[in-house]
CSV table of N, CA and C in Angstrom, one decimal:
chain,number,residue,atom,x,y,z
A,233,MET,N,20.3,26.3,-1.6
A,233,MET,CA,19.2,25.8,-0.9
A,233,MET,C,18.8,26.8,0.2
A,234,ARG,N,17.6,27.1,0.3
A,234,ARG,CA,17.1,28.1,1.3
A,234,ARG,C,16.8,27.4,2.6
A,235,CYS,N,16.8,28.2,3.7
A,235,CYS,CA,16.5,27.7,5.0
A,235,CYS,C,15.0,27.4,5.0
A,236,LEU,N,14.6,26.5,5.9
A,236,LEU,CA,13.2,26.1,6.0
A,236,LEU,C,12.6,26.8,7.2
A,237,GLY,N,11.3,27.0,7.0
A,237,GLY,CA,10.4,27.5,8.1
A,237,GLY,C,10.1,26.4,9.0
A,238,GLU,N,9.4,26.7,10.1
A,238,GLU,CA,9.0,25.7,11.1
A,238,GLU,C,8.1,24.6,10.6
A,239,LEU,N,7.1,25.0,9.8
A,239,LEU,CA,6.2,24.0,9.3
A,239,LEU,C,6.9,23.2,8.2
A,240,GLU,N,7.7,23.8,7.4
A,240,GLU,CA,8.5,23.1,6.3
A,240,GLU,C,9.4,22.1,7.0
A,241,SER,N,10.1,22.5,8.1
A,241,SER,CA,11.0,21.5,8.8
A,241,SER,C,10.2,20.3,9.3
A,242,ALA,N,9.0,20.6,9.9
A,242,ALA,CA,8.2,19.5,10.4
A,242,ALA,C,7.8,18.5,9.3
A,243,VAL,N,7.4,19.1,8.1
A,243,VAL,CA,7.0,18.2,7.0
A,243,VAL,C,8.2,17.4,6.5
A,244,MET,N,9.4,18.1,6.5
A,244,MET,CA,10.6,17.3,6.0
A,244,MET,C,10.9,16.2,7.0
A,245,ARG,N,10.7,16.4,8.3
A,245,ARG,CA,11.0,15.3,9.3
A,245,ARG,C,10.1,14.1,9.0
A,246,VAL,N,8.8,14.4,8.7
A,246,VAL,CA,7.9,13.3,8.3
A,246,VAL,C,8.4,12.6,7.1
A,247,LEU,N,8.8,13.3,6.1
A,247,LEU,CA,9.3,12.7,4.9
A,247,LEU,C,10.6,11.9,5.1
A,248,TRP,N,11.5,12.4,5.9
A,248,TRP,CA,12.7,11.7,6.2
A,248,TRP,C,12.5,10.4,7.0
A,249,ASP,N,11.4,10.5,7.9
A,249,ASP,CA,11.1,9.3,8.7
A,249,ASP,C,10.3,8.2,7.9
A,250,SER,N,9.8,8.6,6.8
A,250,SER,CA,9.0,7.7,6.0
A,250,SER,C,9.9,6.8,5.1
A,251,VAL,N,9.6,5.5,5.1
A,251,VAL,CA,10.4,4.5,4.3
A,251,VAL,C,10.2,4.7,2.8
A,252,GLU,N,9.0,5.1,2.4
A,252,GLU,CA,8.7,5.3,1.0
A,252,GLU,C,8.0,6.6,0.8
A,253,PRO,N,7.9,7.0,-0.5
A,253,PRO,CA,7.2,8.3,-0.8
A,253,PRO,C,5.7,8.3,-0.3
A,254,ILE,N,5.3,9.4,0.2
A,254,ILE,CA,3.9,9.4,0.8
A,254,ILE,C,3.1,10.6,0.2
A,255,LYS,N,1.8,10.5,0.3
A,255,LYS,CA,0.8,11.5,-0.2
A,255,LYS,C,0.6,12.5,0.9
A,256,VAL,N,0.0,13.6,0.4
A,256,VAL,CA,-0.3,14.7,1.3
A,256,VAL,C,-1.1,14.3,2.6
A,257,ARG,N,-2.1,13.5,2.4
A,257,ARG,CA,-3.0,13.0,3.5
A,257,ARG,C,-2.1,12.3,4.5
A,258,GLU,N,-1.2,11.5,4.0
A,258,GLU,CA,-0.3,10.7,5.0
A,258,GLU,C,0.6,11.7,5.8
A,259,VAL,N,1.1,12.7,5.1
A,259,VAL,CA,2.0,13.7,5.7
A,259,VAL,C,1.1,14.4,6.8
A,260,LEU,N,-0.1,14.8,6.5
A,260,LEU,CA,-0.9,15.5,7.4
A,260,LEU,C,-1.2,14.6,8.6
A,261,LEU,N,-1.5,13.3,8.4
A,261,LEU,CA,-1.8,12.4,9.6
A,261,LEU,C,-0.6,12.2,10.5
A,262,ARG,N,0.6,12.3,9.9
A,262,ARG,CA,1.9,12.0,10.7
A,262,ARG,C,2.5,13.3,11.3
A,263,LEU,N,2.0,14.4,10.9
A,263,LEU,CA,2.5,15.7,11.4
A,263,LEU,C,2.2,15.9,12.9
A,264,ASP,N,3.1,16.3,13.7
A,264,ASP,CA,2.9,16.6,15.1
A,264,ASP,C,3.4,18.0,15.4
A,265,THR,N,2.5,18.9,15.1
A,265,THR,CA,2.9,20.3,15.3
A,265,THR,C,2.3,21.0,16.5
A,266,GLY,N,1.4,20.3,17.1
A,266,GLY,CA,0.7,20.8,18.3
A,266,GLY,C,-0.5,21.7,17.9
A,267,ARG,N,-0.8,21.7,16.6
A,267,ARG,CA,-2.0,22.5,16.1
A,267,ARG,C,-2.6,21.8,15.0
A,268,SER,N,-3.9,22.1,14.7
A,268,SER,CA,-4.7,21.5,13.7
A,268,SER,C,-4.3,22.2,12.4
A,269,LEU,N,-4.0,21.4,11.4
A,269,LEU,CA,-3.7,21.9,10.0
A,269,LEU,C,-4.6,21.4,9.0
A,270,ALA,N,-4.9,22.3,8.0
A,270,ALA,CA,-5.8,21.9,6.9
A,270,ALA,C,-5.0,21.1,5.8
A,271,TYR,N,-5.6,20.3,5.1
A,271,TYR,CA,-5.0,19.5,4.0
A,271,TYR,C,-4.4,20.5,3.1
A,272,THR,N,-5.1,21.6,2.7
A,272,THR,CA,-4.5,22.5,1.7
A,272,THR,C,-3.3,23.2,2.2
A,273,THR,N,-3.1,23.4,3.6
A,273,THR,CA,-1.9,24.0,4.1
A,273,THR,C,-0.7,23.1,3.9
A,274,VAL,N,-0.9,21.8,4.2
A,274,VAL,CA,0.2,20.8,4.0
A,274,VAL,C,0.5,20.7,2.5
A,275,LEU,N,-0.5,20.7,1.6
A,275,LEU,CA,-0.3,20.7,0.2
A,275,LEU,C,0.5,21.9,-0.3
A,276,THR,N,0.2,23.1,0.2
A,276,THR,CA,0.9,24.3,-0.1
A,276,THR,C,2.4,24.2,0.3
A,277,VAL,N,2.6,23.7,1.5
A,277,VAL,CA,4.0,23.5,2.0
A,277,VAL,C,4.7,22.5,1.2
A,278,LEU,N,4.1,21.4,0.8
A,278,LEU,CA,4.8,20.4,-0.1
A,278,LEU,C,5.1,21.0,-1.4
A,279,ASP,N,4.2,21.8,-2.0
A,279,ASP,CA,4.4,22.4,-3.3
A,279,ASP,C,5.6,23.4,-3.2
A,280,ASN,N,5.6,24.2,-2.1
A,280,ASN,CA,6.8,25.1,-1.9
A,280,ASN,C,8.1,24.3,-1.7
A,281,LEU,N,8.1,23.2,-1.0
A,281,LEU,CA,9.3,22.4,-0.8
A,281,LEU,C,9.7,21.8,-2.2
A,282,HIS,N,8.8,21.5,-3.0
A,282,HIS,CA,9.1,21.0,-4.4
A,282,HIS,C,9.7,22.1,-5.2
A,283,ARG,N,9.1,23.3,-5.1
A,283,ARG,CA,9.7,24.4,-5.9
A,283,ARG,C,11.1,24.7,-5.4
A,284,LYS,N,11.4,24.6,-4.1
A,284,LYS,CA,12.7,24.9,-3.6
A,284,LYS,C,13.7,23.8,-3.8
A,285,GLY,N,13.2,22.7,-4.3
A,285,GLY,CA,14.2,21.6,-4.5
A,285,GLY,C,14.4,20.6,-3.4
A,286,TRP,N,13.6,20.7,-2.3
A,286,TRP,CA,13.8,19.9,-1.2
A,286,TRP,C,13.1,18.5,-1.3
A,287,VAL,N,12.0,18.5,-2.2
A,287,VAL,CA,11.3,17.2,-2.4
A,287,VAL,C,11.1,17.0,-3.8
A,288,GLN,N,10.9,15.7,-4.2
A,288,GLN,CA,10.5,15.3,-5.5
A,288,GLN,C,9.1,14.7,-5.4
A,289,ARG,N,8.3,14.9,-6.4
A,289,ARG,CA,7.0,14.3,-6.4
A,289,ARG,C,6.8,13.5,-7.7
A,290,ASP,N,6.0,12.4,-7.5
A,290,ASP,CA,5.7,11.5,-8.6
A,290,ASP,C,4.2,11.3,-8.5
A,291,LEU,N,3.6,11.4,-9.7
A,291,LEU,CA,2.1,11.2,-9.8
A,291,LEU,C,1.8,9.7,-9.6
A,292,ASP,N,0.8,9.5,-8.7
A,292,ASP,CA,0.3,8.2,-8.3
A,292,ASP,C,-1.2,8.3,-8.4
A,293,GLY,N,-1.8,7.9,-9.6
A,293,GLY,CA,-3.2,8.1,-9.8
A,293,GLY,C,-3.5,9.6,-10.0
A,294,ARG,N,-4.3,10.2,-9.1
A,294,ARG,CA,-4.6,11.6,-9.2
A,294,ARG,C,-3.9,12.4,-8.2
A,295,ALA,N,-3.1,11.8,-7.4
A,295,ALA,CA,-2.3,12.5,-6.3
A,295,ALA,C,-0.8,12.3,-6.4
A,296,TYR,N,-0.1,13.2,-5.9
A,296,TYR,CA,1.4,13.0,-5.9
A,296,TYR,C,1.8,12.3,-4.6
A,297,ARG,N,2.9,11.6,-4.8
A,297,ARG,CA,3.7,11.0,-3.6
A,297,ARG,C,5.0,11.8,-3.6
A,298,TYR,N,5.3,12.2,-2.3
A,298,TYR,CA,6.5,13.1,-2.1
A,298,TYR,C,7.6,12.3,-1.4
A,299,ARG,N,8.8,12.7,-1.8
A,299,ARG,CA,10.0,12.1,-1.1
A,299,ARG,C,11.1,13.2,-1.1
A,300,PRO,N,12.0,13.1,-0.1
A,300,PRO,CA,13.1,14.1,0.0
A,300,PRO,C,14.0,13.9,-1.1
A,301,THR,N,14.7,15.0,-1.6
A,301,THR,CA,15.7,14.9,-2.6
A,301,THR,C,17.1,14.6,-2.1
A,302,ARG,N,17.2,14.7,-0.8
A,302,ARG,CA,18.5,14.4,-0.1
A,302,ARG,C,18.2,13.9,1.3
A,303,THR,N,19.2,13.2,1.9
A,303,THR,CA,19.0,12.7,3.2
A,303,THR,C,19.0,13.9,4.2
A,304,ARG,N,18.5,13.6,5.4
A,304,ARG,CA,18.6,14.6,6.5
A,304,ARG,C,20.0,15.0,6.8
A,305,GLU,N,21.0,14.1,6.7
A,305,GLU,CA,22.4,14.4,7.0
A,305,GLU,C,23.0,15.3,5.8
A,306,GLU,N,22.6,15.0,4.6
A,306,GLU,CA,23.1,15.8,3.5
A,306,GLU,C,22.5,17.2,3.6
A,307,ALA,N,21.3,17.4,4.0
A,307,ALA,CA,20.7,18.7,4.1
A,307,ALA,C,21.3,19.5,5.3
A,308,ALA,N,21.6,18.8,6.4
A,308,ALA,CA,22.3,19.4,7.5
A,308,ALA,C,23.7,19.9,7.1
A,309,ALA,N,24.4,19.1,6.4
A,309,ALA,CA,25.7,19.4,5.9
A,309,ALA,C,25.7,20.6,5.0
A,310,ARG,N,24.7,20.7,4.1
A,310,ARG,CA,24.6,21.8,3.2
A,310,ARG,C,24.3,23.1,3.9
A,311,SER,N,23.4,23.0,5.0
A,311,SER,CA,23.1,24.1,5.8
A,311,SER,C,24.3,24.6,6.5
A,312,LEU,N,25.1,23.7,7.1
A,312,LEU,CA,26.3,24.1,7.7
A,312,LEU,C,27.3,24.8,6.8
A,313,HIS,N,27.4,24.3,5.6
A,313,HIS,CA,28.3,25.0,4.6
A,313,HIS,C,27.8,26.4,4.3
A,314,GLN,N,26.5,26.5,4.2
A,314,GLN,CA,25.9,27.9,3.9
A,314,GLN,C,26.2,28.9,5.0
A,315,VAL,N,26.1,28.4,6.2
A,315,VAL,CA,26.5,29.2,7.4
A,315,VAL,C,27.9,29.6,7.3
A,316,LEU,N,28.8,28.7,7.0
A,316,LEU,CA,30.2,29.0,6.9
A,316,LEU,C,30.5,30.1,5.8
A,317,VAL,N,29.9,29.9,4.7
A,317,VAL,CA,30.1,30.9,3.6
A,317,VAL,C,29.5,32.2,4.0
A,318,ALA,N,28.3,32.2,4.6
A,318,ALA,CA,27.7,33.5,4.9
A,318,ALA,C,28.4,34.2,6.0
A,319,SER,N,29.2,33.5,6.8
A,319,SER,CA,29.9,34.2,7.9
A,319,SER,C,30.9,35.2,7.5
A,320,GLY,N,31.5,35.0,6.3
A,320,GLY,CA,32.5,35.9,5.8
A,320,GLY,C,33.9,35.5,6.3
A,321,ALA,N,34.0,34.7,7.3
A,321,ALA,CA,35.3,34.2,7.9
A,321,ALA,C,35.2,32.8,8.2
A,322,PRO,N,35.0,31.9,7.2
A,322,PRO,CA,34.8,30.5,7.5
A,322,PRO,C,35.9,29.8,8.3
A,323,ASP,N,37.1,30.3,8.1
A,323,ASP,CA,38.2,29.7,8.9
A,323,ASP,C,38.1,30.0,10.4
A,324,VAL,N,37.7,31.2,10.7
A,324,VAL,CA,37.5,31.6,12.1
A,324,VAL,C,36.4,30.8,12.7
A,325,VAL,N,35.3,30.7,12.0
A,325,VAL,CA,34.1,30.0,12.4
A,325,VAL,C,34.4,28.5,12.7
A,326,LEU,N,35.2,27.9,11.7
A,326,LEU,CA,35.6,26.5,11.9
A,326,LEU,C,36.5,26.3,13.1
A,327,ALA,N,37.4,27.3,13.4
A,327,ALA,CA,38.2,27.2,14.5
A,327,ALA,C,37.4,27.2,15.8
A,328,HIS,N,36.4,28.1,15.9
A,328,HIS,CA,35.5,28.2,17.1
A,328,HIS,C,34.7,26.9,17.2
A,329,PHE,N,34.3,26.4,16.1
A,329,PHE,CA,33.5,25.1,16.1
A,329,PHE,C,34.3,24.0,16.6
A,330,VAL,N,35.5,23.8,16.1
A,330,VAL,CA,36.4,22.7,16.5
A,330,VAL,C,36.7,22.8,18.0
A,331,ALA,N,36.8,24.0,18.5
A,331,ALA,CA,37.1,24.2,19.9
A,331,ALA,C,35.9,23.7,20.8
A,332,SER,N,34.7,23.7,20.2
A,332,SER,CA,33.5,23.4,21.0
A,332,SER,C,33.1,22.0,20.9
A,333,VAL,N,33.7,21.1,20.0
A,333,VAL,CA,33.2,19.8,19.9
A,333,VAL,C,33.7,18.8,20.9
A,334,SER,N,33.0,17.7,21.1
A,334,SER,CA,33.4,16.7,22.1
A,334,SER,C,34.6,15.9,21.5
A,335,ASP,N,35.2,15.1,22.3
A,335,ASP,CA,36.3,14.3,21.8
A,335,ASP,C,35.8,13.3,20.8
A,336,GLU,N,34.6,12.8,20.9
A,336,GLU,CA,34.0,11.8,19.9
A,336,GLU,C,33.8,12.6,18.6
A,337,GLN,N,33.3,13.8,18.7
A,337,GLN,CA,33.0,14.5,17.5
A,337,GLN,C,34.3,14.9,16.8
A,338,ALA,N,35.3,15.3,17.6
A,338,ALA,CA,36.7,15.6,17.0
A,338,ALA,C,37.2,14.4,16.3
A,339,GLU,N,37.1,13.2,16.8
A,339,GLU,CA,37.6,12.0,16.2
A,339,GLU,C,36.8,11.8,14.9
A,340,ALA,N,35.5,12.0,14.9
A,340,ALA,CA,34.7,11.8,13.7
A,340,ALA,C,35.2,12.8,12.6
A,341,LEU,N,35.5,14.0,13.0
A,341,LEU,CA,36.1,15.0,12.0
A,341,LEU,C,37.4,14.5,11.5
A,342,ARG,N,38.3,14.1,12.3
A,342,ARG,CA,39.6,13.6,11.9
A,342,ARG,C,39.4,12.4,10.9
A,343,THR,N,38.5,11.5,11.2
A,343,THR,CA,38.2,10.4,10.3
A,343,THR,C,37.7,10.9,8.9
A,344,ALA,N,36.8,11.8,9.0
A,344,ALA,CA,36.2,12.3,7.7
A,344,ALA,C,37.3,13.0,6.9
A,345,LEU,N,38.2,13.7,7.5
A,345,LEU,CA,39.3,14.4,6.8
A,345,LEU,C,40.2,13.4,6.2
A,346,ARG,N,40.6,12.3,6.9
A,346,ARG,CA,41.4,11.3,6.4
A,346,ARG,C,40.8,10.6,5.2
A,347,GLU,N,39.5,10.4,5.3
A,347,GLU,CA,38.8,9.7,4.1
A,347,GLU,C,38.8,10.7,2.9
A,348,ARG,N,38.6,12.0,3.2
A,348,ARG,CA,38.6,13.0,2.1
A,348,ARG,C,40.0,13.0,1.4
A,349,GLN,N,41.0,12.9,2.1
A,349,GLN,CA,42.4,12.9,1.5
A,349,GLN,C,42.6,11.7,0.6
A,350,ARG,N,42.0,10.5,1.0
A,350,ARG,CA,42.1,9.3,0.1
A,350,ARG,C,41.4,9.4,-1.2
A,351,ASP,N,40.3,10.3,-1.2
A,351,ASP,CA,39.5,10.4,-2.5
A,351,ASP,C,40.2,11.2,-3.5
């Protein structure tokens, strides 16, 4: 999965915040980028996200409804994994990361590792 640009990330936030699949016009109305965007710009971004595998689209009449292919948390975890792999030294990066987390985050990591061992 590739990294997202600023506008792609904003569109994904709209989709993740939506309860159900939404059309381009709805995405455009909910976007808060601080600038005016054209319908065709948002359509192009959604088409690119579909091509990259970030969103799925289903035809509803003459327009598509878009929804994310994974949750925000799954996407974040995948991005973290890609950073680890790209670092060339994932064990060192993990050690630095663990040293930087709060006590609550460390406990969440311990819990996740215990659950992983049970699987």
